PDB file of C-alpha atoms and ligand atoms in Angstrom:
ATOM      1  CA  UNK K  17      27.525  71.012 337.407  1.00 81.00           C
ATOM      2  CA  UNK K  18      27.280  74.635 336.199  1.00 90.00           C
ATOM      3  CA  UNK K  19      29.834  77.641 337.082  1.00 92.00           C
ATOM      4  CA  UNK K  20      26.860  79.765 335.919  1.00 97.00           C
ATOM      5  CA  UNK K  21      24.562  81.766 338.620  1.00 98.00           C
ATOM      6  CA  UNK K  22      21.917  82.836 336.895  1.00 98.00           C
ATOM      7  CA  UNK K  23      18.625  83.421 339.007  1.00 98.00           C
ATOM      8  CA  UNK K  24      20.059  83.531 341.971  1.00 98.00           C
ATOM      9  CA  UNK K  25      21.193  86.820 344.455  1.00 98.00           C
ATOM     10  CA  UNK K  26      24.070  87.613 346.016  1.00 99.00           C
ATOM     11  CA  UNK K  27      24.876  89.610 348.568  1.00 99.00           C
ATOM     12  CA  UNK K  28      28.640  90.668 348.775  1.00 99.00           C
ATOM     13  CA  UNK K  29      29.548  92.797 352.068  1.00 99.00           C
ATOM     14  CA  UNK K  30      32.663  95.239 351.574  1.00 98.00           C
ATOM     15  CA  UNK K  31      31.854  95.226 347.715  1.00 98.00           C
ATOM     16  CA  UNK K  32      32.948  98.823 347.379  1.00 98.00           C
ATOM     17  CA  UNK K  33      36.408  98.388 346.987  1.00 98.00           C
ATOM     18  CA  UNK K  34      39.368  95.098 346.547  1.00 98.00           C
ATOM     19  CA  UNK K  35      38.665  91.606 346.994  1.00 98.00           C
ATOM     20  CA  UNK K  36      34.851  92.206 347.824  1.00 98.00           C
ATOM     21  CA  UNK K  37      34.383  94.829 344.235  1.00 98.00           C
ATOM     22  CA  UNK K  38      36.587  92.034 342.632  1.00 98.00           C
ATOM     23  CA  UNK K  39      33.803  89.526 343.953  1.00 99.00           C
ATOM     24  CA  UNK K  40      30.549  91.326 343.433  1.00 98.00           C
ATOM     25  CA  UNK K  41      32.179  91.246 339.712  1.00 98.00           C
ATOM     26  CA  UNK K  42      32.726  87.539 339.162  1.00 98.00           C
ATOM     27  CA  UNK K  43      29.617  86.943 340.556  1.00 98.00           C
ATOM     28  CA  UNK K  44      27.814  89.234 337.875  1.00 98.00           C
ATOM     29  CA  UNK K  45      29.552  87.486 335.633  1.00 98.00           C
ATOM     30  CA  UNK K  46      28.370  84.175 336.005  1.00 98.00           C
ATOM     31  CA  UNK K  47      24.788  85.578 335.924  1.00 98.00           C
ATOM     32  CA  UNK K  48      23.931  86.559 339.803  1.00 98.00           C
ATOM     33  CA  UNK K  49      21.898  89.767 340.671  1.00 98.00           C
ATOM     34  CA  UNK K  50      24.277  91.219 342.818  1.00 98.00           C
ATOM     35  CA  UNK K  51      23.723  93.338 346.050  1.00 98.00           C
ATOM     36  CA  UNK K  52      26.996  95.589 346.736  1.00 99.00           C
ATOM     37  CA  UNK K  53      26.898  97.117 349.891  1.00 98.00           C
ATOM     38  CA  UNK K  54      29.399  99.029 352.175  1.00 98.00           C
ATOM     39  CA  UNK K  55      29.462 102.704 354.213  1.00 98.00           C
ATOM     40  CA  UNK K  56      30.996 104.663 350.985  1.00 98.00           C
ATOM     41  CA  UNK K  57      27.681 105.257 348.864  1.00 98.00           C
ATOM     42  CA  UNK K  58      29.891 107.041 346.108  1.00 98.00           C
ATOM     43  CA  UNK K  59      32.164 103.976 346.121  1.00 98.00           C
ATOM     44  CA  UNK K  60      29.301 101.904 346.040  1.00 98.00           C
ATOM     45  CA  UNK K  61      27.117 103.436 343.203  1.00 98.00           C
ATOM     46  CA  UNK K  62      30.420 103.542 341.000  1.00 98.00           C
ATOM     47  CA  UNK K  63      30.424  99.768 341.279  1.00 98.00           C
ATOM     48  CA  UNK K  64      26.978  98.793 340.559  1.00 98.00           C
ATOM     49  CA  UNK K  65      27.324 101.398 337.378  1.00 98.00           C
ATOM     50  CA  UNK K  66      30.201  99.181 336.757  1.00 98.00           C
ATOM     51  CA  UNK K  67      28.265  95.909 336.916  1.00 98.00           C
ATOM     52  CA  UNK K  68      25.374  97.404 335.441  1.00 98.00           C
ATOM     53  CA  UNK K  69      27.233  98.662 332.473  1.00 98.00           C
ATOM     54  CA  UNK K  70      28.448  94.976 331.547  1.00 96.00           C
ATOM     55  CA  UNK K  71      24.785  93.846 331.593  1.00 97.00           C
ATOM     56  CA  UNK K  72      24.198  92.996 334.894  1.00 98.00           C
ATOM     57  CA  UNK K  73      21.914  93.659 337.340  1.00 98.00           C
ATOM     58  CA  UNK K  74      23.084  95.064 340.682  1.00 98.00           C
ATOM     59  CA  UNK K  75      22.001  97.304 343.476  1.00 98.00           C
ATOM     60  CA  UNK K  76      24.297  98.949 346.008  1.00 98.00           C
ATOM     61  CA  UNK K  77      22.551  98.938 349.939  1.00 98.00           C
ATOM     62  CA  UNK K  78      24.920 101.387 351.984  1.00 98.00           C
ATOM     63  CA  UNK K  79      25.302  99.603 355.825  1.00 98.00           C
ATOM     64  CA  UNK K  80      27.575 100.176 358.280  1.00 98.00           C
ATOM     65  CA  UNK K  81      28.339  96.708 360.104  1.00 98.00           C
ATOM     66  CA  UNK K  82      30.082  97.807 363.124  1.00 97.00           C
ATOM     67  CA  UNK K  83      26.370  97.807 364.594  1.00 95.00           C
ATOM     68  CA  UNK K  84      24.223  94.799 365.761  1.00 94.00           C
ATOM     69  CA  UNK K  85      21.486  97.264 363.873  1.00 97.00           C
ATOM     70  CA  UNK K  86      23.199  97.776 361.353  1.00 98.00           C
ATOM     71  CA  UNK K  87      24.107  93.859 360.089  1.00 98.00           C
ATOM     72  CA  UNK K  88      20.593  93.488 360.784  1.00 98.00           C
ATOM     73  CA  UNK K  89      19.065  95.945 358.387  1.00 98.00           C
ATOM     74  CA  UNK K  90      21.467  95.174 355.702  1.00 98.00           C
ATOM     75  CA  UNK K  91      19.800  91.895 356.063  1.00 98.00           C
ATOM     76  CA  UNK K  92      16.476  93.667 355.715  1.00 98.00           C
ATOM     77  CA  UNK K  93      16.912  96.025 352.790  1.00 98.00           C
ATOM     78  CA  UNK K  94      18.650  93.224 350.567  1.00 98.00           C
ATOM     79  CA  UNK K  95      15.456  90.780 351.522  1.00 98.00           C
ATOM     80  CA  UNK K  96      13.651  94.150 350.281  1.00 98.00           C
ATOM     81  CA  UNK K  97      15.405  94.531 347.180  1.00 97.00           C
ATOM     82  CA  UNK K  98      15.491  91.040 345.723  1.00 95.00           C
ATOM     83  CA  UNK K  99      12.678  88.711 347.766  1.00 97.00           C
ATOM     84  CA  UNK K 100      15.705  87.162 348.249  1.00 98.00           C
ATOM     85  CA  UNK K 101      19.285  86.280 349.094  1.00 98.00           C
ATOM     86  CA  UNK K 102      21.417  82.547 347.933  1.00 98.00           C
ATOM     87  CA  UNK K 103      24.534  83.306 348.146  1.00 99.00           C
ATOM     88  CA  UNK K 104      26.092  86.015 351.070  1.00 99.00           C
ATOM     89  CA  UNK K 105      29.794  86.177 350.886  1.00 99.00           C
ATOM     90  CA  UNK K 106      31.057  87.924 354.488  1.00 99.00           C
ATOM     91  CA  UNK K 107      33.989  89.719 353.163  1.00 99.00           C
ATOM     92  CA  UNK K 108      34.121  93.407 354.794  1.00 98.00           C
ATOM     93  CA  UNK K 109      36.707  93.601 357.533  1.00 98.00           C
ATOM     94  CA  UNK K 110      39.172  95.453 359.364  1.00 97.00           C
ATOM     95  CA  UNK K 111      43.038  94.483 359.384  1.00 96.00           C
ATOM     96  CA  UNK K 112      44.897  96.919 361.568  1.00 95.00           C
ATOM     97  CA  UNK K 113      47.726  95.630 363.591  1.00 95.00           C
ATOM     98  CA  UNK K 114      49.930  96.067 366.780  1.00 96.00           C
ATOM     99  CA  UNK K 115      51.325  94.379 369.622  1.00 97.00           C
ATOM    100  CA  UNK K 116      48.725  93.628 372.272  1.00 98.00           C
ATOM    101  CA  UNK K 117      49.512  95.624 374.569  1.00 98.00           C
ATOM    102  CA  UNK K 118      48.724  98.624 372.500  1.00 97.00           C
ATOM    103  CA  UNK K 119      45.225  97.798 371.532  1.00 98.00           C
ATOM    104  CA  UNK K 120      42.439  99.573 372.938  1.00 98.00           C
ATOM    105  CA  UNK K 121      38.767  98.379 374.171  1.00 98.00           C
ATOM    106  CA  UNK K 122      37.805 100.278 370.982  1.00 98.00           C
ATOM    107  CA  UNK K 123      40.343  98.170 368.559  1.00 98.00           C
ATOM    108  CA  UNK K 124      39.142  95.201 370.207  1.00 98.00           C
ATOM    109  CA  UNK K 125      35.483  96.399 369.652  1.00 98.00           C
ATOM    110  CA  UNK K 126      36.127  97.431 366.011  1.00 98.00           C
ATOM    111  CA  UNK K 127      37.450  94.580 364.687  1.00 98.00           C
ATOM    112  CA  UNK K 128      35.147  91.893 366.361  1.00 98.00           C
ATOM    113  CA  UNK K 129      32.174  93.845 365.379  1.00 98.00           C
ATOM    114  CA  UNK K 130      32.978  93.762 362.085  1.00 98.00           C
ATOM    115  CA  UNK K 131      35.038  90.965 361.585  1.00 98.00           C
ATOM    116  CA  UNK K 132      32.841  88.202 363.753  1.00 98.00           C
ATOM    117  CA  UNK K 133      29.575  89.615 365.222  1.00 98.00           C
ATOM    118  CA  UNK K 134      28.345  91.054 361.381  1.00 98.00           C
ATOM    119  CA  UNK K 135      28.717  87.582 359.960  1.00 98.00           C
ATOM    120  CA  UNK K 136      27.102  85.913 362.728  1.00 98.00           C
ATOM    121  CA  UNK K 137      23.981  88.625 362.455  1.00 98.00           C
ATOM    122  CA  UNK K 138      24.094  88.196 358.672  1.00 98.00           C
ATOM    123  CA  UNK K 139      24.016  84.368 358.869  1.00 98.00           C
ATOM    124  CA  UNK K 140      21.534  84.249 361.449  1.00 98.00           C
ATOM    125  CA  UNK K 141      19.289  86.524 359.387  1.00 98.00           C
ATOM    126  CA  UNK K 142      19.602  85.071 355.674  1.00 98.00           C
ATOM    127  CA  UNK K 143      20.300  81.863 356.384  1.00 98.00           C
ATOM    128  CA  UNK K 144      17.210  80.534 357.432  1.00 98.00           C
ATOM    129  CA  UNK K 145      15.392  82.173 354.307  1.00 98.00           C
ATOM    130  CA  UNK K 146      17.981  79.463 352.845  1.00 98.00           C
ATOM    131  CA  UNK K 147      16.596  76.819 354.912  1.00 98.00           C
ATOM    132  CA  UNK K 148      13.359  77.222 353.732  1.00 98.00           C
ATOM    133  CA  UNK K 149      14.067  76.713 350.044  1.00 98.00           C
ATOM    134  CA  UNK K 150      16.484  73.960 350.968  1.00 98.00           C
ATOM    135  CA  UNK K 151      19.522  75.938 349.002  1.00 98.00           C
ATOM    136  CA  UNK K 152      22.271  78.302 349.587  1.00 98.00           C
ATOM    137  CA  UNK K 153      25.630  79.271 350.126  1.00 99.00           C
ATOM    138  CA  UNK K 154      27.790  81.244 352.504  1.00 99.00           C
ATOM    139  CA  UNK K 155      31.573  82.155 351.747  1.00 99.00           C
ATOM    140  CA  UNK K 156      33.919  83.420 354.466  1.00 99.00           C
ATOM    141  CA  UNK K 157      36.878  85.948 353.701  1.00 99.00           C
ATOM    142  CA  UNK K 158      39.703  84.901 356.318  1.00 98.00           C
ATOM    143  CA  UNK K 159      42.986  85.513 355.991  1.00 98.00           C
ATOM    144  CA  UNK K 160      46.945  83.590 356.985  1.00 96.00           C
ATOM    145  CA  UNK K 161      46.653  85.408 360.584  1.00 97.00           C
ATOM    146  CA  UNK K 162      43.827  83.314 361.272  1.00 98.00           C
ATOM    147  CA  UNK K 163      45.716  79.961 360.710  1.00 96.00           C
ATOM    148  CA  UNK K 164      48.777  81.353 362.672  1.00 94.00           C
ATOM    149  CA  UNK K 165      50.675  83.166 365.156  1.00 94.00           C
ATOM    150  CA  UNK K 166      52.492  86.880 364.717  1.00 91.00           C
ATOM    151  CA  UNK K 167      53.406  89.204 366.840  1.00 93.00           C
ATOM    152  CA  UNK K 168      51.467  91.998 365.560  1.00 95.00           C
ATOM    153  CA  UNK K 169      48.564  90.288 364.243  1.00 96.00           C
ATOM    154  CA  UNK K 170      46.853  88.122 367.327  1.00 97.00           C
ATOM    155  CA  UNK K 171      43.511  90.803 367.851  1.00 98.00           C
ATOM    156  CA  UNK K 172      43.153  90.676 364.217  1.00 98.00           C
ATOM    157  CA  UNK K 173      43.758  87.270 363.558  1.00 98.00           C
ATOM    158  CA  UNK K 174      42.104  85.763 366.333  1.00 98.00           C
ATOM    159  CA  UNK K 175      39.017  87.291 364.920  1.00 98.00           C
ATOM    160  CA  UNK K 176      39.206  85.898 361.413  1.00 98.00           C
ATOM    161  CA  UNK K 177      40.076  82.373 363.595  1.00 98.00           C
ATOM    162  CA  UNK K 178      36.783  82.872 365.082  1.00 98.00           C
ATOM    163  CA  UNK K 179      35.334  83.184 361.590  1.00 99.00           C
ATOM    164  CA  UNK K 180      37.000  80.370 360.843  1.00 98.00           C
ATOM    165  CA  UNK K 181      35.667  78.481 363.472  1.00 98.00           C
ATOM    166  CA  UNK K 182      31.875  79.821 362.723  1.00 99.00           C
ATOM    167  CA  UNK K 183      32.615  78.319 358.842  1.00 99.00           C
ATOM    168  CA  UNK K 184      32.982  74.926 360.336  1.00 98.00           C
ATOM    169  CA  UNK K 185      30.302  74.821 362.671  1.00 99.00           C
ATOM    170  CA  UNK K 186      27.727  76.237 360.165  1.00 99.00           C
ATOM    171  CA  UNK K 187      28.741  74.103 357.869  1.00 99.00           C
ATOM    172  CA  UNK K 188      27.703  71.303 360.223  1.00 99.00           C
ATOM    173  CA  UNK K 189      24.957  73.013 360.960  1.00 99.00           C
ATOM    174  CA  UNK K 190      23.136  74.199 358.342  1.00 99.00           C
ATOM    175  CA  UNK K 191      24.425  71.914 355.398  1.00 99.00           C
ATOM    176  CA  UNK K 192      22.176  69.124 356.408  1.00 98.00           C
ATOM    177  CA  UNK K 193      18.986  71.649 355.346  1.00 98.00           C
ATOM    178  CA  UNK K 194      21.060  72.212 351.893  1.00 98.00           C
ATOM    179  CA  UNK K 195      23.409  75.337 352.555  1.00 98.00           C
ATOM    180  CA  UNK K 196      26.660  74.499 351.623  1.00 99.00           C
ATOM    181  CA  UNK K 197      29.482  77.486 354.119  1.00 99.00           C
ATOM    182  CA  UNK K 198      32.797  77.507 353.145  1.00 99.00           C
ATOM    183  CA  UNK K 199      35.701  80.352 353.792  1.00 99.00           C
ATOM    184  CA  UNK K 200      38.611  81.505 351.603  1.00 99.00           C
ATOM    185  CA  UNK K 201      41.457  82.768 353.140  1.00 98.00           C
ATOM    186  CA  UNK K 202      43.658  85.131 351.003  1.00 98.00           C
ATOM    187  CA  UNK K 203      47.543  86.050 351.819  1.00 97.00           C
ATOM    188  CA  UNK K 204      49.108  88.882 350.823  1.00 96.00           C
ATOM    189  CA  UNK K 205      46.600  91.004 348.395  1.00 97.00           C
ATOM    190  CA  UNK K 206      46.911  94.735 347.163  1.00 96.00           C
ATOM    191  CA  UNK K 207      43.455  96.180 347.509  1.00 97.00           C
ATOM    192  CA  UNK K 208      43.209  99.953 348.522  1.00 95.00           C
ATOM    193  CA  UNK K 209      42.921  98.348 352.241  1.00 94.00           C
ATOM    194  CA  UNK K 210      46.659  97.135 351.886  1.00 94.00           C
ATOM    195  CA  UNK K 211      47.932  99.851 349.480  1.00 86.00           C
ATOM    196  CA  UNK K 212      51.114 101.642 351.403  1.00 69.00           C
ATOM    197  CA  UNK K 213      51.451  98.278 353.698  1.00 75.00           C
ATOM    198  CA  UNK K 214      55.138  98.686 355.037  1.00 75.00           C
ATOM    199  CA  UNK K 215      57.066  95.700 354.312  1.00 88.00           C
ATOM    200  CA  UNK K 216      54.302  93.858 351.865  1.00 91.00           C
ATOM    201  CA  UNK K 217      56.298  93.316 348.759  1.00 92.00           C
ATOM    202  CA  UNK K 218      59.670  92.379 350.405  1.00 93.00           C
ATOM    203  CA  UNK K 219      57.728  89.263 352.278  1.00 91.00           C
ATOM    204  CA  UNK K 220      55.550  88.829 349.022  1.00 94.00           C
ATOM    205  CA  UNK K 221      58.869  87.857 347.406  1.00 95.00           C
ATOM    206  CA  UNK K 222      59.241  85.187 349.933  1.00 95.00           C
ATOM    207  CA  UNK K 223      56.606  83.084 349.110  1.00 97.00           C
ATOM    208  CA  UNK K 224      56.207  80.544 346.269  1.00 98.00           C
ATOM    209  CA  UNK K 225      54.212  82.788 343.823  1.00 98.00           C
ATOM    210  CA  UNK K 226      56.893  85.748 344.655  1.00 97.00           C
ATOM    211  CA  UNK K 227      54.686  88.529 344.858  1.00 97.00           C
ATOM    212  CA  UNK K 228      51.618  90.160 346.064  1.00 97.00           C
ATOM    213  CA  UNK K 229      47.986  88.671 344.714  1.00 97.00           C
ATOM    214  CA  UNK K 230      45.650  90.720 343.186  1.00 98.00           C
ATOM    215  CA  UNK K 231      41.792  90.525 343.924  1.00 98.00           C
ATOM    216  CA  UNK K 232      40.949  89.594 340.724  1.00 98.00           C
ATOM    217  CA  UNK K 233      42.764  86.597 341.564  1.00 98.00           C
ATOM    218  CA  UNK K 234      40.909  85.862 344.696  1.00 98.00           C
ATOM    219  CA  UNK K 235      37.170  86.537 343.279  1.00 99.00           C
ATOM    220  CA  UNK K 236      36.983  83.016 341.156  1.00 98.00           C
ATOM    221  CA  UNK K 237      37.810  80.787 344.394  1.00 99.00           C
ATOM    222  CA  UNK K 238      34.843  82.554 345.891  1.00 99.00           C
ATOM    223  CA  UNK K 239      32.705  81.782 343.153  1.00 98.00           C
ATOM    224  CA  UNK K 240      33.422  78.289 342.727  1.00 98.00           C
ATOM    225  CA  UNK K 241      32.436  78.039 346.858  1.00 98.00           C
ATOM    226  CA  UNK K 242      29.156  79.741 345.603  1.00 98.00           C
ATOM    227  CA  UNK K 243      28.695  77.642 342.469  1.00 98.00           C
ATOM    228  CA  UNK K 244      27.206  74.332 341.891  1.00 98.00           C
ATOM    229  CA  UNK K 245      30.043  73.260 340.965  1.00 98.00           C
ATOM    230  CA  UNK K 246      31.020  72.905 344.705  1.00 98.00           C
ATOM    231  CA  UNK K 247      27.820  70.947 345.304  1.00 98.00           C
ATOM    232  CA  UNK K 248      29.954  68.682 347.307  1.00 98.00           C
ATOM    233  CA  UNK K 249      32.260  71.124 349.351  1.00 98.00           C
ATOM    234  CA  UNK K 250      30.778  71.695 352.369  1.00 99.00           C
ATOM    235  CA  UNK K 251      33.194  73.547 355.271  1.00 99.00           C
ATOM    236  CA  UNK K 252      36.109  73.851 353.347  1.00 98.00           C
ATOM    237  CA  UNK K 253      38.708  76.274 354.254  1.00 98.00           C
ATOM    238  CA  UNK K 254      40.371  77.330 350.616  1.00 98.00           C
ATOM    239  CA  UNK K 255      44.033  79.497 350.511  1.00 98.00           C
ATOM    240  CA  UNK K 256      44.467  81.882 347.636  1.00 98.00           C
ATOM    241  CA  UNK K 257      47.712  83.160 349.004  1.00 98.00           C
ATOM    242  CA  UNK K 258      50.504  82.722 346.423  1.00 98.00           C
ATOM    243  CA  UNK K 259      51.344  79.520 348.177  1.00 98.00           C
ATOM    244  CA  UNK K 260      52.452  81.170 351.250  1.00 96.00           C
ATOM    245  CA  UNK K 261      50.862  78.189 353.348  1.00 94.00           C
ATOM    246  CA  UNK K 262      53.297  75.882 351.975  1.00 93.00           C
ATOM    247  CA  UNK K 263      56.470  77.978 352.784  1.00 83.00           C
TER     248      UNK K 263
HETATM  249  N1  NAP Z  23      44.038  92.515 351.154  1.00 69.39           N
HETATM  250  C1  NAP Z  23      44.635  91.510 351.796  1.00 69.39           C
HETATM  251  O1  NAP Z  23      45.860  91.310 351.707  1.00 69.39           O
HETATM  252  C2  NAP Z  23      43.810  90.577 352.637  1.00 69.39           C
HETATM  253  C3  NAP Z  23      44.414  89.396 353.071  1.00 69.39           C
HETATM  254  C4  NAP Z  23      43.679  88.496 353.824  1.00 69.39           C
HETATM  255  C5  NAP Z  23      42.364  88.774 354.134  1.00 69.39           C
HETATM  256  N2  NAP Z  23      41.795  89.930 353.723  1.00 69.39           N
HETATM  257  C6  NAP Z  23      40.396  90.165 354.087  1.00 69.39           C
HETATM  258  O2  NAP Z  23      39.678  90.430 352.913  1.00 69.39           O
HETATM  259  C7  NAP Z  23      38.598  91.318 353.189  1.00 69.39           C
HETATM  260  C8  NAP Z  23      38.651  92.500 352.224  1.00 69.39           C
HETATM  261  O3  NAP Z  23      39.915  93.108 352.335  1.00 69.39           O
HETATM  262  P1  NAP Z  23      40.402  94.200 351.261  1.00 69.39           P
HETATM  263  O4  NAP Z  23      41.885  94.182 351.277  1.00 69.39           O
HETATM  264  O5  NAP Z  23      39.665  94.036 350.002  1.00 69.39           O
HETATM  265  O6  NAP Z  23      39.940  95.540 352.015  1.00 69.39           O
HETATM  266  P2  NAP Z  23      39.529  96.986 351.506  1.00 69.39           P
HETATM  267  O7  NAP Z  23      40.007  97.257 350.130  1.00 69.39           O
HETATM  268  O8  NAP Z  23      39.942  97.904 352.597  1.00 69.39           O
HETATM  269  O9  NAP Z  23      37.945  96.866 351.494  1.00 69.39           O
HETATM  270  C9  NAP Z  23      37.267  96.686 352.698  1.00 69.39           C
HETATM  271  C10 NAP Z  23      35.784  96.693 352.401  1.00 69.39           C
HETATM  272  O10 NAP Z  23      35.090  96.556 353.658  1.00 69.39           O
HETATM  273  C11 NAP Z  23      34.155  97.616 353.772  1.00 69.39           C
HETATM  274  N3  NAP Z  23      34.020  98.049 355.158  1.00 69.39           N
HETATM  275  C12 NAP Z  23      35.012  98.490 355.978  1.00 69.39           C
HETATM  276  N4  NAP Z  23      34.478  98.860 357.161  1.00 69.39           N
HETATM  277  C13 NAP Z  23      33.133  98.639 357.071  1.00 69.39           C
HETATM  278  C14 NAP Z  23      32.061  98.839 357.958  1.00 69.39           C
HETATM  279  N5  NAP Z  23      32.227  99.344 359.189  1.00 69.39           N
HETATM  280  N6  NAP Z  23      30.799  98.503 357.553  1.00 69.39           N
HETATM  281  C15 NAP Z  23      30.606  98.001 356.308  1.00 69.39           C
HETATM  282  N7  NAP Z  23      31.588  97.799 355.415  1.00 69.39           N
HETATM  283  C16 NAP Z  23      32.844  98.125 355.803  1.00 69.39           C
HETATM  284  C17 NAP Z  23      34.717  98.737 352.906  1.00 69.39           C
HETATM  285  O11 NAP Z  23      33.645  99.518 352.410  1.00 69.39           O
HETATM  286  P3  NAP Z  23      33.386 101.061 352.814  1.00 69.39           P
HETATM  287  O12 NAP Z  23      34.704 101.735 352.943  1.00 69.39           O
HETATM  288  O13 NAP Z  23      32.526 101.531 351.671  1.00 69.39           O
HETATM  289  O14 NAP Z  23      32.632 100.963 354.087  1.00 69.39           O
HETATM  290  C18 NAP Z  23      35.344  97.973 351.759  1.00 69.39           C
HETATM  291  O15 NAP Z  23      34.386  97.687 350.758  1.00 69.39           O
HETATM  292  C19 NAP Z  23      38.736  91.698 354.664  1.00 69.39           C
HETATM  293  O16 NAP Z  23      37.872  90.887 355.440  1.00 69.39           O
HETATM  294  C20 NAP Z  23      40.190  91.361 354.986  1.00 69.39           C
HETATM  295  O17 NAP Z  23      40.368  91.037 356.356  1.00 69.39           O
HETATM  296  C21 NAP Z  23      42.485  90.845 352.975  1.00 69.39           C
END
C-alpha cells in the first residue's frame, strides 16, 4: 500500500493559511494535484506559488462557505478545474468562543454554516462523483471541544460534534460504494487562527507532549486518512493533540 497520491485531486478547504496550507502541502507532496481554496485570494495564490514552485501542480478556487451557494460552487469550479475530485479534506472553520448566553443568532449561524452545513454541501456534491468511480476519500478537521464539555466552547464544539457525527454516518454510508471518511481532530495548534490565544501555552504545558502542535504536525495524519495506505480505515476518528486525550 502506497503513501504516494499521484493522479489523483484534492481538494483542501481553508488551504490559505495553518493546518489546511500545512495540508494542501503534504498532499502535493505525495503527488496530488491540489485545489487550495478559501475567501483570501492573495493568501491563496501565495500558496499555490508555493506548491507550484516545489513541482507541483495546484490551483487556488476563492469560495466563501458561509453560503449554501457558495459550498456549492466551490464544488463546481474544482469539478471545472480538474474533471475531478478523490480526496476533499473539510478543514475551514470558525473557533470563536463564549459562554452561551452571549452568543448571538449570527454566532450560531456563522459557525454552523461553516463548520457543518459546508461539509454536508461539499459531501453531497463530490461524493457521488466518488461513487461512480468506486474510489475516494473524505477527511474531517474536528477538534477536543467536539469530544467534550467546556464552558466556553459548547456552540463551537457542538458543531465540530456534529461533524463528528456526519464522519461516522458517511462512513457507513458511502464506504460500501468504496469511499473510505474519516476525521482528525487536532488539540492545541498555533496557526494564524490561534496566534494571540489567551491562555494557549500555559494549558499546552499541561498535556503529555507539553506544548502547542504545529500544523506541520497535523498535515501527515490527514494524508495517511487520504492514502492507500488507510485502505482499511473506514470512520475513524484520529487525535493529533499532543496527547491531550489521555490527560
Ligand atoms: N488551530 C487549532 O488549535 C485547532 C484545533 C482544533 C481544530 N482546529 C480546526 O482546524 C481547522 C483549521 O484551523 P486553523 O487553526 O488552521 O485556522 P486558520 O489558520 O484560521 O485557517 C482557517 C482557514 O479557514 C478559511 N476560512 C475561514 N472562514 C472561511 C469562510 N467563510 N469560507 C471559506 N474559508 C474560510 C480561512 O481562509 P480565508 O481566510 O482565506 O477565507 C483559512 O484558510 C478549523 O476547522 C479548526 O476548527 C484548529
Amino acid at each position: 500500500m502506497s503513501s504516494r497520491l499521484d493522479g489523483r485531486t484534492a481538494l483542501v478547504t481553508g488551504s490559505t493559511s495553518g493546518i489546511g496550507r500545512a495540508t494542501a502541502i503534504a498532499l502535493a507532496e505525495r503527488g496530488a494535484h491540489v485545489i487550495v481554496s478559501g475567501r483570501d485570494t492573495v493568501r491563496g495564490q501565495r500558496t499555490v506559488q508555493d506548491l507550484r514552485s516545489g513541482g507541483a501542480r495546484a490551483d487556488f478556487v476563492p469560495a466563501d462557505l458561509v453560503s449554501h451557494r457558495g459550498a456549492r460552487s466551490l464544488a463546481e469550479q474544482a469539478l471545472g478545474v480538474s474533471g475531478r475530485v478523490d480526496i476533499l479534506v473539510n478543514n475551514a472553520g470558525v473557533f470563536t468562543f463564549g459562554p452561551t448566553t452571549s452568543r448571538t443568532e449570527a454566532d450560531v449561524n456563522h459557525i454552523y454554516n461553516l463548520n457543518v452545513k459546508a461539509p454536508f454541501f461539499l459531501v453531497q456534491s463530490l461524493v457521488p462523483q466518488m461513487v461512480e468511480r468506486g474510489s475516494g476519500a473524505v477527511v474531517n478537521i474536528l477538534t477536543g471541544a467536539a469530544h467534550r464539555g467546556s464552558p466556553a466552547a459548547g456552540l463551537y464544539g457542538s458543531s465540530k460534534a456534529a461533524l463528528l457525527l456526519l464522519t461516522k454516518g458517511w462512513a457507513a454510508e458511502f464506504g460500501p460504494s468504496g469511499i473510505r471518511v474519516n476525521a482528525v481532530s487536532p488539540g492545541m495548534i498555533r496557526t494564524e487562527g490561534t496566534d494571540g490565544g489567551a491562555g494557549l501555552e500555559e494549558i499546552a504545558a499541561t498535556i503529555p507532549a507539553r506544548r502547542l502542535g504545529d500544523p506541520h504536525e497535523v498535515a501527515p495524519a490527514v494524508a495517511f486518512l487520504a492514502s492507500d495506505e488507510a485502505a482499511y480505515v473506514h470512520g475513524a476518528i484520529l487525535p493529533v493533540d499532543g496527547g491531550a486525550v489521555a490527560a
